[in-house]
Structure formats: C-alpha cells, structure tokens
CSV table of C-alpha atoms and ligand atoms in Angstrom, one decimal:
chain,number,residue,atom,x,y,z
A,1,MET,CA,11.8,28.3,-180.0
A,2,ALA,CA,8.0,28.6,-180.4
A,3,TYR,CA,5.9,31.5,-180.9
A,4,LEU,CA,3.0,32.3,-178.5
A,5,GLY,CA,-0.1,34.7,-179.0
A,6,THR,CA,-1.2,37.2,-176.4
A,7,ASP,CA,-4.6,35.5,-175.5
A,8,ILE,CA,-5.0,34.4,-171.9
A,9,GLU,CA,-4.5,30.7,-173.0
A,10,SER,CA,-1.1,31.2,-174.6
A,11,LEU,CA,-0.1,33.5,-171.6
A,12,LYS,CA,-0.9,30.5,-169.1
A,13,VAL,CA,1.6,28.4,-171.1
A,14,ALA,CA,4.2,31.0,-170.9
A,15,ALA,CA,3.5,31.3,-167.2
A,16,GLU,CA,4.0,27.5,-166.7
A,17,ALA,CA,7.2,27.9,-168.6
A,18,ILE,CA,8.3,30.6,-166.3
A,19,LYS,CA,7.4,28.5,-163.2
A,20,ALA,CA,9.3,25.6,-164.6
A,21,GLY,CA,12.6,27.6,-165.0
A,22,LYS,CA,12.5,28.1,-168.8
A,23,LEU,CA,13.0,31.4,-170.7
A,24,VAL,CA,10.3,33.5,-172.3
A,25,SER,CA,10.6,36.7,-174.3
A,26,PHE,CA,7.8,39.0,-173.7
A,27,PRO,CA,6.8,42.6,-175.0
A,28,THR,CA,6.9,45.5,-172.5
A,29,GLU,CA,6.2,49.0,-173.6
A,30,THR,CA,10.0,49.8,-173.8
A,31,VAL,CA,11.6,46.7,-175.7
A,32,TYR,CA,11.2,43.1,-175.6
A,33,GLY,CA,12.5,41.3,-172.3
A,34,LEU,CA,14.2,37.9,-171.8
A,35,GLY,CA,12.4,36.8,-169.0
A,36,ALA,CA,13.0,34.0,-166.2
A,37,ASP,CA,11.7,33.5,-162.6
A,38,ALA,CA,13.9,36.1,-160.6
A,39,PHE,CA,14.0,33.7,-157.7
A,40,ASN,CA,15.3,30.7,-159.6
A,41,ALA,CA,19.1,31.3,-160.1
A,42,GLY,CA,19.6,28.5,-162.6
A,43,ALA,CA,16.8,30.0,-164.8
A,44,VAL,CA,18.4,33.5,-164.7
A,45,ALA,CA,21.8,32.0,-165.4
A,46,ARG,CA,20.5,30.8,-168.5
A,47,ILE,CA,19.5,34.2,-169.6
A,48,PHE,CA,23.1,35.4,-169.2
A,49,GLN,CA,24.2,32.3,-171.3
A,50,GLU,CA,21.7,32.8,-174.0
A,51,LYS,CA,22.5,36.8,-174.2
A,52,GLU,CA,26.1,36.1,-174.0
A,53,ARG,CA,26.0,38.8,-171.5
A,54,PRO,CA,28.9,39.5,-168.9
A,55,SER,CA,28.0,38.5,-165.4
A,56,PHE,CA,28.7,42.0,-164.4
A,57,ASP,CA,25.8,43.4,-166.0
A,58,PRO,CA,22.8,43.3,-163.6
A,59,LEU,CA,19.2,42.4,-164.6
A,60,ILE,CA,15.9,44.3,-164.2
A,61,VAL,CA,13.4,42.5,-162.1
A,62,HIS,CA,9.7,43.1,-163.3
A,63,ILE,CA,6.8,43.0,-161.1
A,64,SER,CA,3.1,43.5,-161.8
A,65,HIS,CA,1.9,44.7,-158.4
A,66,ILE,CA,3.1,46.8,-155.7
A,67,ASP,CA,3.0,44.2,-153.0
A,68,GLN,CA,5.9,42.2,-154.7
A,69,LEU,CA,8.2,45.0,-153.9
A,70,SER,CA,8.8,43.7,-150.2
A,71,ARG,CA,10.0,40.5,-151.4
A,72,LEU,CA,12.8,42.3,-153.6
A,73,THR,CA,13.7,45.2,-151.3
A,74,ARG,CA,13.8,46.3,-147.7
A,75,SER,CA,13.4,50.0,-148.6
A,76,ILE,CA,10.0,50.9,-149.3
A,77,THR,CA,10.3,54.3,-148.4
A,78,PRO,CA,7.8,57.5,-148.8
A,79,VAL,CA,9.9,58.7,-151.9
A,80,VAL,CA,9.9,55.0,-153.3
A,81,LEU,CA,6.1,54.8,-153.0
A,82,ARG,CA,5.5,58.2,-154.6
A,83,LEU,CA,7.8,57.3,-157.5
A,84,ALA,CA,5.9,54.0,-157.9
A,85,GLU,CA,2.6,55.7,-157.8
A,86,ALA,CA,3.6,58.6,-160.3
A,87,PHE,CA,5.3,56.3,-162.7
A,88,TRP,CA,4.2,52.7,-162.5
A,89,PRO,CA,3.4,50.9,-164.5
A,90,GLY,CA,5.8,52.6,-166.8
A,91,PRO,CA,9.5,53.1,-167.9
A,92,LEU,CA,11.2,53.8,-164.9
A,93,THR,CA,13.4,51.6,-163.1
A,94,LEU,CA,14.2,51.9,-159.3
A,95,VAL,CA,17.5,50.8,-158.0
A,96,LEU,CA,17.2,49.8,-154.3
A,97,PRO,CA,18.8,47.8,-151.6
A,98,LYS,CA,18.1,44.2,-151.9
A,99,GLN,CA,16.4,41.5,-149.9
A,100,PRO,CA,18.8,38.6,-149.1
A,101,GLU,CA,16.6,36.3,-151.0
A,102,VAL,CA,17.5,38.1,-154.3
A,103,HIS,CA,20.2,36.0,-155.7
A,104,ASP,CA,23.7,37.6,-156.6
A,105,ILE,CA,23.5,36.5,-160.2
A,106,VAL,CA,20.4,38.8,-160.6
A,107,THR,CA,22.2,41.8,-159.3
A,108,SER,CA,25.8,40.9,-160.4
A,109,GLY,CA,26.8,40.7,-156.8
A,110,LEU,CA,25.7,44.1,-155.8
A,111,ASP,CA,23.7,44.7,-152.9
A,112,THR,CA,21.0,46.6,-154.9
A,113,VAL,CA,18.3,45.2,-157.1
A,114,ALA,CA,16.7,47.0,-160.0
A,115,ILE,CA,12.8,47.0,-160.1
A,116,ARG,CA,10.3,47.8,-162.6
A,117,MET,CA,6.6,47.6,-163.2
A,118,PRO,CA,6.1,47.7,-167.0
A,119,ASN,CA,3.1,49.3,-168.6
A,120,HIS,CA,2.2,46.4,-171.0
A,121,LEU,CA,-0.9,44.4,-170.5
A,122,VAL,CA,0.8,41.2,-171.8
A,123,ALA,CA,3.8,41.5,-169.5
A,124,LEU,CA,1.5,42.2,-166.6
A,125,GLN,CA,-0.5,39.3,-167.0
A,126,LEU,CA,2.3,37.1,-167.7
A,127,ILE,CA,4.0,38.1,-164.3
A,128,THR,CA,0.7,37.8,-162.5
A,129,LEU,CA,0.0,34.4,-163.8
A,130,SER,CA,3.4,33.2,-163.2
A,131,GLY,CA,3.2,33.9,-159.3
A,132,THR,CA,6.7,35.4,-159.2
A,133,ALA,CA,8.8,38.5,-160.2
A,134,ILE,CA,10.6,38.0,-163.7
A,135,ALA,CA,14.0,38.7,-164.2
A,136,ALA,CA,14.4,40.1,-167.7
A,137,PRO,CA,17.1,42.3,-169.6
A,138,SER,CA,16.5,43.2,-173.2
A,139,ALA,CA,16.0,40.1,-175.5
A,140,ASN,CA,19.0,40.7,-177.6
A,141,LYS,CA,22.6,39.4,-177.8
A,142,PHE,CA,24.8,41.6,-175.6
A,143,GLY,CA,26.0,44.7,-177.2
A,144,GLN,CA,23.7,44.4,-180.1
A,145,LEU,CA,20.4,46.3,-181.0
A,146,SER,CA,17.5,46.1,-178.6
A,147,PRO,CA,14.4,44.4,-180.0
A,148,THR,CA,11.1,46.5,-180.5
A,149,HIS,CA,9.5,43.7,-182.3
A,150,HIS,CA,9.1,39.8,-181.8
A,151,LYS,CA,10.7,39.3,-185.2
A,152,HIS,CA,13.9,41.3,-183.7
A,153,VAL,CA,14.2,38.8,-180.8
A,154,THR,CA,14.1,35.7,-183.1
A,155,LYS,CA,16.7,37.4,-185.2
A,156,GLN,CA,19.3,37.4,-182.5
A,157,LEU,CA,18.2,34.7,-179.8
A,158,LYS,CA,17.8,30.9,-180.8
A,159,GLY,CA,17.6,29.1,-177.5
A,160,VAL,CA,14.8,30.9,-175.9
A,161,GLU,CA,11.8,28.5,-175.3
A,162,TYR,CA,8.9,30.9,-176.1
A,163,VAL,CA,8.6,34.3,-177.7
A,164,ILE,CA,5.3,36.1,-177.4
A,165,GLU,CA,4.1,37.9,-180.6
A,166,GLY,CA,3.2,41.2,-179.1
A,167,GLY,CA,4.0,43.1,-182.2
A,168,SER,CA,5.7,46.5,-181.9
A,169,THR,CA,6.6,48.2,-178.6
A,170,THR,CA,5.4,51.6,-178.0
A,171,VAL,CA,8.0,53.6,-176.0
A,172,GLY,CA,10.9,51.8,-178.1
A,173,ILE,CA,13.9,52.7,-176.0
A,174,GLU,CA,14.9,51.0,-172.7
A,175,SER,CA,13.6,52.2,-169.3
A,176,SER,CA,15.1,55.2,-167.4
A,177,VAL,CA,17.2,53.7,-164.5
A,178,VAL,CA,17.3,55.7,-161.2
A,179,SER,CA,18.8,54.9,-157.9
A,180,VAL,CA,17.0,56.3,-154.9
A,181,ASP,CA,17.6,57.4,-151.4
A,182,GLU,CA,15.7,59.8,-149.2
A,183,MET,CA,17.8,62.8,-150.1
A,184,LYS,CA,19.0,61.9,-153.8
A,185,ILE,CA,17.7,60.6,-157.0
A,186,GLN,CA,20.4,59.5,-159.3
A,187,ILE,CA,19.6,59.0,-163.0
A,188,LEU,CA,21.9,56.0,-164.0
A,189,ARG,CA,20.5,55.5,-167.6
A,190,PRO,CA,18.3,58.2,-169.4
A,191,GLY,CA,15.0,57.0,-170.7
A,192,ALA,CA,11.4,58.2,-171.3
A,193,VAL,CA,11.1,59.4,-167.8
A,194,THR,CA,13.4,62.6,-167.5
A,195,ALA,CA,15.0,64.1,-164.5
A,196,ALA,CA,12.5,67.1,-165.0
A,197,ASP,CA,9.5,64.6,-164.9
A,198,ILE,CA,10.8,63.3,-161.5
A,199,LYS,CA,11.6,66.9,-160.3
A,200,LYS,CA,7.8,67.6,-160.9
A,201,VAL,CA,6.7,64.8,-158.7
A,202,ILE,CA,9.2,65.0,-155.9
A,203,PRO,CA,10.4,68.8,-155.8
A,204,GLU,CA,12.2,68.6,-152.3
A,205,VAL,CA,14.5,65.8,-153.3
A,206,GLU,CA,17.8,66.4,-155.4
A,207,VAL,CA,17.7,64.7,-158.7
A,208,VAL,CA,21.4,64.2,-160.1
A,209,ASP,CA,22.3,63.2,-163.5
A,210,PHE,CA,24.9,60.4,-163.3
A,211,THR,CA,25.0,59.3,-166.7
A,212,LYS,CA,28.3,61.2,-167.6
A,213,PRO,CA,31.1,59.1,-166.0
A,214,VAL,CA,33.1,60.8,-163.4
A,215,ASP,CA,36.9,60.0,-163.2
A,216,ASN,CA,36.2,57.0,-165.5
A,217,HIS,CA,34.0,55.3,-163.0
A,218,LEU,CA,30.6,54.1,-164.2
A,219,PRO,CA,27.9,54.1,-161.6
A,220,SER,CA,25.9,51.5,-163.1
A,221,PRO,CA,27.5,48.4,-164.7
A,222,GLY,CA,25.5,48.4,-167.8
A,223,LEU,CA,26.6,51.9,-168.9
A,224,LEU,CA,29.3,50.9,-171.2
A,225,ASN,CA,30.2,53.3,-173.7
A,226,SER,CA,29.8,50.8,-176.5
A,227,HIS,CA,26.4,49.1,-176.8
A,228,TYR,CA,23.2,48.9,-178.7
A,229,SER,CA,25.4,48.2,-181.8
A,230,PRO,CA,24.0,47.5,-185.4
A,231,LYS,CA,26.2,45.1,-187.4
A,232,LYS,CA,27.0,47.9,-189.9
A,233,PRO,CA,29.0,51.3,-188.9
A,234,LEU,CA,26.8,54.0,-187.8
A,235,TYR,CA,27.7,57.5,-188.0
A,236,ILE,CA,26.1,60.6,-186.3
A,237,SER,CA,26.2,63.5,-188.7
A,238,ASN,CA,24.0,66.0,-190.4
A,239,ASN,CA,26.7,66.9,-193.1
A,240,LEU,CA,25.8,64.5,-195.8
A,241,ASP,CA,28.3,66.0,-198.3
A,242,LEU,CA,30.7,63.8,-196.2
A,243,PHE,CA,29.4,60.6,-197.6
A,244,ALA,CA,28.9,61.8,-201.5
A,245,GLY,CA,28.9,58.7,-203.7
A,246,LYS,CA,28.6,56.2,-201.0
A,247,LYS,CA,25.8,53.8,-200.5
A,248,TYR,CA,24.2,54.5,-197.3
A,249,GLY,CA,21.1,54.6,-195.3
A,250,TYR,CA,20.0,57.8,-193.6
A,251,ILE,CA,18.0,58.0,-190.2
A,252,ALA,CA,16.2,61.4,-190.2
A,253,PHE,CA,14.7,62.8,-187.4
A,254,SER,CA,11.8,64.5,-189.0
A,255,GLY,CA,10.6,65.5,-192.9
A,256,ASP,CA,9.3,63.5,-195.7
A,257,GLY,CA,12.4,61.6,-196.5
A,258,GLU,CA,13.0,63.2,-199.8
A,259,MET,CA,16.7,63.7,-200.3
A,260,SER,CA,19.1,62.8,-202.8
A,261,GLY,CA,22.2,61.8,-201.0
A,262,PRO,CA,21.3,58.5,-199.4
A,263,ALA,CA,20.3,55.0,-200.9
A,264,LYS,CA,17.4,55.0,-198.4
A,265,VAL,CA,16.1,57.2,-195.9
A,266,PHE,CA,14.1,56.2,-192.8
A,267,VAL,CA,12.2,59.0,-191.1
A,268,LEU,CA,11.7,58.7,-187.4
A,269,SER,CA,8.8,61.2,-187.2
A,270,ALA,CA,7.3,63.0,-190.1
A,271,LYS,CA,6.4,65.8,-187.8
A,272,GLY,CA,9.4,65.8,-185.5
A,273,ASP,CA,7.9,64.5,-182.5
A,274,PHE,CA,10.3,63.3,-180.0
A,275,ALA,CA,8.4,60.2,-178.5
A,276,GLU,CA,7.5,58.9,-182.0
A,277,ALA,CA,11.1,59.1,-182.9
A,278,ALA,CA,12.1,57.0,-179.9
A,279,THR,CA,9.5,54.4,-180.5
A,280,ASN,CA,11.0,54.1,-184.0
A,281,LEU,CA,14.8,54.2,-183.4
A,282,PHE,CA,15.7,50.7,-182.9
A,283,ARG,CA,13.3,49.7,-185.7
A,284,ALA,CA,15.2,52.1,-188.0
A,285,LEU,CA,18.6,50.4,-186.9
A,286,HIS,CA,17.2,46.9,-187.4
A,287,TYR,CA,15.8,47.9,-190.8
A,288,PHE,CA,19.2,49.2,-192.1
A,289,GLU,CA,21.0,46.1,-190.7
A,290,GLU,CA,19.0,44.1,-193.3
A,291,GLU,CA,18.9,46.5,-196.1
A,292,GLU,CA,21.7,46.6,-198.8
A,293,VAL,CA,23.3,49.7,-197.5
A,294,ASP,CA,27.0,49.7,-196.3
A,295,PHE,CA,26.8,51.9,-193.5
A,296,ILE,CA,24.2,54.0,-191.6
A,297,VAL,CA,24.2,57.8,-191.0
A,298,ALA,CA,21.8,59.1,-188.2
A,299,GLU,CA,20.9,62.8,-187.9
A,300,PRO,CA,21.6,64.2,-184.3
A,301,ILE,CA,18.6,65.0,-182.2
A,302,ALA,CA,18.3,68.0,-179.8
A,303,GLU,CA,19.3,66.5,-176.3
A,304,GLN,CA,15.9,67.7,-174.5
A,305,GLY,CA,13.4,65.5,-172.9
A,306,ILE,CA,13.3,61.9,-174.3
A,307,GLY,CA,15.8,63.4,-177.0
A,308,VAL,CA,18.6,62.9,-174.1
A,309,ALA,CA,17.8,59.0,-174.2
A,310,ILE,CA,17.7,58.9,-177.9
A,311,MET,CA,21.1,60.5,-178.3
A,312,ASP,CA,22.4,58.5,-175.5
A,313,ARG,CA,21.6,55.3,-177.5
A,314,LEU,CA,22.7,56.7,-180.9
A,315,LYS,CA,26.2,57.5,-179.4
A,316,LYS,CA,26.7,54.5,-177.8
A,317,ALA,CA,25.7,52.5,-181.4
A,318,ALA,CA,27.8,54.8,-183.3
A,319,PHE,CA,31.2,54.3,-184.7
A,320,GLN,CA,31.8,57.8,-184.8
A,321,TYR,CA,29.9,61.2,-184.0
A,322,LEU,CA,31.0,63.8,-186.6
A,323,LYS,CA,30.1,67.1,-185.1
A,324,ASP,CA,30.2,70.0,-187.4
B,1,AMP,P1,18.8,46.0,-169.6
B,1,AMP,O1,17.8,45.1,-168.8
B,1,AMP,O2,19.4,45.1,-170.6
B,1,AMP,O3,18.1,47.1,-170.2
B,1,AMP,O4,19.8,46.3,-168.6
B,1,AMP,C1,19.6,46.8,-167.3
B,1,AMP,C2,20.5,47.5,-166.8
B,1,AMP,O5,19.9,48.3,-165.6
B,1,AMP,C3,22.0,47.2,-166.5
B,1,AMP,O6,22.7,47.3,-167.7
B,1,AMP,C4,22.3,48.3,-165.4
B,1,AMP,O7,22.9,49.6,-166.1
B,1,AMP,C5,21.2,48.7,-164.8
B,1,AMP,N1,20.9,48.1,-163.4
B,1,AMP,C6,20.5,46.9,-163.1
B,1,AMP,N2,20.5,46.6,-161.8
B,1,AMP,C7,21.4,47.7,-161.4
B,1,AMP,C8,21.9,47.7,-160.0
B,1,AMP,N3,21.8,47.0,-159.1
B,1,AMP,N4,22.8,49.0,-159.9
B,1,AMP,C9,22.9,49.9,-160.9
B,1,AMP,N5,22.3,49.6,-162.3
B,1,AMP,C10,21.6,48.6,-162.4
B,2,MG,MG1,19.9,45.7,-172.9
C-alpha cells in the first residue's frame, strides 16, 4: 500500500495503476471509493476479495464524461439525460439496463448497471486519465463503516495498491441510488439527492420510495438491514437516563456538546444543519470506534430531506433503536 497525493503527476501514477488492473482508493464527494477498471473482470474481482464483499452486491461504475454512458447502457433516454444534467456530477446513482460488454461481476449478474459521475475533481481527473470507467464500491470491508477520510481506508484495507490522500469528503454519506424508466423513478437507497429534489426536476414522472422492503423482498441487493456497522454496539436513543453510569460516546445532532451523562460527545452540527450532520456522521462513528468508550449512542434525527439518509445509515449501523 502506498499513499499518493492529489497533484496531476500522482494522479497519472494512479491512472496507470488502474489501466494495469490494480486497485486505487480515491476520494469522491460522498465517501472514498475502492476503484478498478470497470471493463477488467479480473481487477473487479479483486475489489470483492479485498472488501470481503459477497458477490451478490453489485458495484457502482464511475464516469467523468457523459459520453461514457453509451458504453455502459443502451438506455440513454430523455429522462436519464435530464437527471444527468440536473444532478451530475453529484451524489445520484442511476441504475440502467446494461450493455453486454459490462461484465456480470460488476452487476452481480443483474441486467442493469449502476452509474454515477462523482462531484470531486480528483475522482474526475483520475477517471479521465485512466481512459476507462472505474467500478468502485465504498473503500471499507463489507458491512463496516464507510470511509470519509483516507485514514479510514487504510484502517480497514491493507491489500489496495494506492490510496489517494484527498482528506475529508464533503457529502459524507453514500449516493442516492435510483432505478429509472420513462414512467417511474424508484429510490433504492436514500442519499443527499432526495425524492423531492428529483420531483422538482422531472415533475411528470412518478417518484417511488422503494427503500422500505415489500414482502421481505429487497429491491436492491445492497439494501441489507444490517450494514455500515461500527465495531462497538450502537444504540439510537435520546433518553440518556437509560445509560446512566455507563461509559459511552454520544453522537449529538446539534448543540454545544456540554452534557453530563456521556464520557464523550461528538456534535454533528453545532447549528443543527442536516447537510453538515451528514458530512460528519461516519467521522463520528469512526471516532468512537477508536475512543475508550464501551458503546455508542446516537441521537435520532428528523427524517426529512437528507435526514432520511442519515437515519437510514444509523438504523442499519445500530444494534438497537430505543424509541420512546
Ligand atoms: P456501494 O458502492 O458500496 O455504496 O454500494 C453500491 C450499491 O448500489 C449496492 O449495494 C446496491 O444497493 C446498489 N446497486 C448497484 N448496482 C445495482 C443494480 N444493478 N441494481 C440495483 N441496485 C444496485
Ligand atoms: Mg458500501
């Protein structure tokens, strides 16, 4: 494992590594990705190995230019182009029918492929320099916390050839994932782009929130109920009396962090800003993984706007949600 800077010479080294079938972890605005050439099946297989990710969980393919879409999907419809224009580069992943050239290992055998253009200069330069699309899941072991800083990547992954030192990510939670056809857009995973954001851009198309399982059937393979877990028990609760006398870290949504119960408090956003809270969510969980506390308690957040995505990640990370 070697670190690389974000200057153009370093990115050229990273791009050569991608071309040669190696793995590169790179920053995006959401979380760090573990990238390989999307059209090199052997390289993509190494992503699964390194992450210990089950093969039923498909990857997101990252592009830096809209012209790359046609190599990945045969469905470049007016709705797709309007979504791309409105939200790319940005934290929205589109699930579309795949081209035959896209290998089954990328899509877990599905006939659809997930595609995104990240809003991060380093990621865009890396993709362009490598001359291919880059398949990249989050750069963490399967089921563990997503990395929002290059140090989080090296904490979990040892076999990756290069990690680009891009510092902290800005959005901080994974992209919104949606499947698209001409009549309907289905939200498969909540993120910073919300159903309301999409409705504003394309009011005539139905937007369906599919993130709640119907009859135990998960519409998207990655939507396991347990995911993103820290190595310590995490409770969601705002009744701190339940934990009196215990040594725990508290993730507060807002405020100044002055409180007597917890051993340590991590405030997601002093002024209670939802986007800032999302940016800091995984940082807080990584922090308490390292700190000397026995477990973590997180304050529940109102499920509105990006709060939906924050609570989605918290509930999946949580051992228990203690509702009052
Ligand atoms: P990650 O890159 O680790 O954030 O995970 C990517 C997630 O995107 C997967 O876990 C799936 O939930 C979703 N995804 C990727 N490809 C597809 C697809 N073809 N159909 C539905 N969901 C997908
Ligand atoms: Mg992930």
